[in-house]
Amino acid sequence: MAAPSFPLWTARVLTLFPDMFPGSLGQSLSGKALKNGIWGLETVDIRDFARDKHRSVDDAPFGGGAGLVMRPDVLTDAIEATVRRSLPDGTQVGDMPCLYLSPRGRLLTQARVRELAKAQCVTFVCGRYEGVDERALESSGVEEVSIGDYVLSGGEPAATVIIDSVVRLLLGVVGDPATLDEESFEEGLLEYPQYTRPREWRDREVPEVLLSGHHDRIKAWRRQQAERITEQRRPDLWSDYASGKNKGSAD
Ligand code: SAM
């Protein structure tokens, strides 16, 4: 596939640690796609927007307590300058998603990842320390997104996770796009078990049906396994899936 003249998708990352990028995104599928210009990566050093000679970006929390909080003035200047900057093809990024990575945010889902992949550019604001001054979030209108119910030391690993999940959906990144349709979460289910050679290993056999060459039976077996695993491991997903299924059969 010929390289596109402009990236299909651009990630802009506002961070105090620009050297953390591309990091793992520079390897394997995402790394190759970055090199081929399928997606683009821009980092913005939040510290460049500091207002004093010490280049301070944080301060003690009002009300007391441990740690430091990122200042609203510095961070908002960085966000506004970034959002104002157009893409290489002249497109304005003003109304494109701007995410603040945050454990308080809405949990990331594959459905949201698919939506983000449709935007031309997504801006990621990475917090550090105890987080950021609430007023910066209010005034810039960023969307708070969490990658899970645990606390990281900074937003950079979370941005990396989201960028990775988006990039693999872009045209030309994964060799056979059909593989993306059968993955966990695509139909509200976890994936069925996968097997490869050797056919027998440590007294364990590959399920007979997978060797049958009978596509309908294989499809039915995989669906049944995906349902079994989802029901066992993720009652939350299972109840949504099962209620959709019941609704379908009632129609
Ligand atoms: N004091 C914050 C709290 O209790 O919610 C945690 C701050 S954390 C040490 C520093 C930064 O890491 C956050 O500002 C955020 O950008 C990022 N971060 C931490 N956990 C995250 C998560 N689960 N998802 C997304 N970003 C996260």
JSON list of C-alpha atoms in Angstrom, two decimals, residues 24 68 79 123 132-133 141 165 168 186-188 203 221 227 230 232 235 238 243:
[
{"chain": "A", "resi": 24, "resn": "SER", "atom": "CA", "xyz": [6.63, 1.17, 22.60]},
{"chain": "A", "resi": 68, "resn": "LEU", "atom": "CA", "xyz": [1.64, 18.79, 43.92]},
{"chain": "A", "resi": 79, "resn": "ILE", "atom": "CA", "xyz": [-3.93, 22.97, 25.48]},
{"chain": "A", "resi": 123, "resn": "THR", "atom": "CA", "xyz": [-5.21, 15.32, 21.62]},
{"chain": "A", "resi": 132, "resn": "VAL", "atom": "CA", "xyz": [-4.39, 18.91, 37.51]},
{"chain": "A", "resi": 133, "resn": "ASP", "atom": "CA", "xyz": [-6.24, 21.95, 38.81]},
{"chain": "A", "resi": 141, "resn": "GLY", "atom": "CA", "xyz": [-13.73, 21.24, 28.20]},
{"chain": "A", "resi": 165, "resn": "SER", "atom": "CA", "xyz": [-5.69, 0.55, 20.38]},
{"chain": "A", "resi": 168, "resn": "ARG", "atom": "CA", "xyz": [-4.31, -0.97, 14.91]},
{"chain": "A", "resi": 186, "resn": "GLU", "atom": "CA", "xyz": [-16.54, -6.53, 18.79]},
{"chain": "A", "resi": 187, "resn": "GLU", "atom": "CA", "xyz": [-19.86, -8.28, 19.28]},
{"chain": "A", "resi": 188, "resn": "GLY", "atom": "CA", "xyz": [-20.08, -7.77, 23.01]},
{"chain": "A", "resi": 203, "resn": "ASP", "atom": "CA", "xyz": [-1.27, -34.66, 26.17]},
{"chain": "A", "resi": 221, "resn": "TRP", "atom": "CA", "xyz": [-18.35, -23.86, 18.05]},
{"chain": "A", "resi": 227, "resn": "GLU", "atom": "CA", "xyz": [-20.51, -17.10, 24.94]},
{"chain": "A", "resi": 230, "resn": "THR", "atom": "CA", "xyz": [-18.00, -14.30, 28.49]},
{"chain": "A", "resi": 232, "resn": "GLN", "atom": "CA", "xyz": [-18.06, -17.15, 33.13]},
{"chain": "A", "resi": 235, "resn": "PRO", "atom": "CA", "xyz": [-21.17, -11.07, 33.93]},
{"chain": "A", "resi": 238, "resn": "TRP", "atom": "CA", "xyz": [-22.85, -11.17, 29.41]},
{"chain": "A", "resi": 243, "resn": "SER", "atom": "CA", "xyz": [-30.50, -9.05, 26.85]}
]
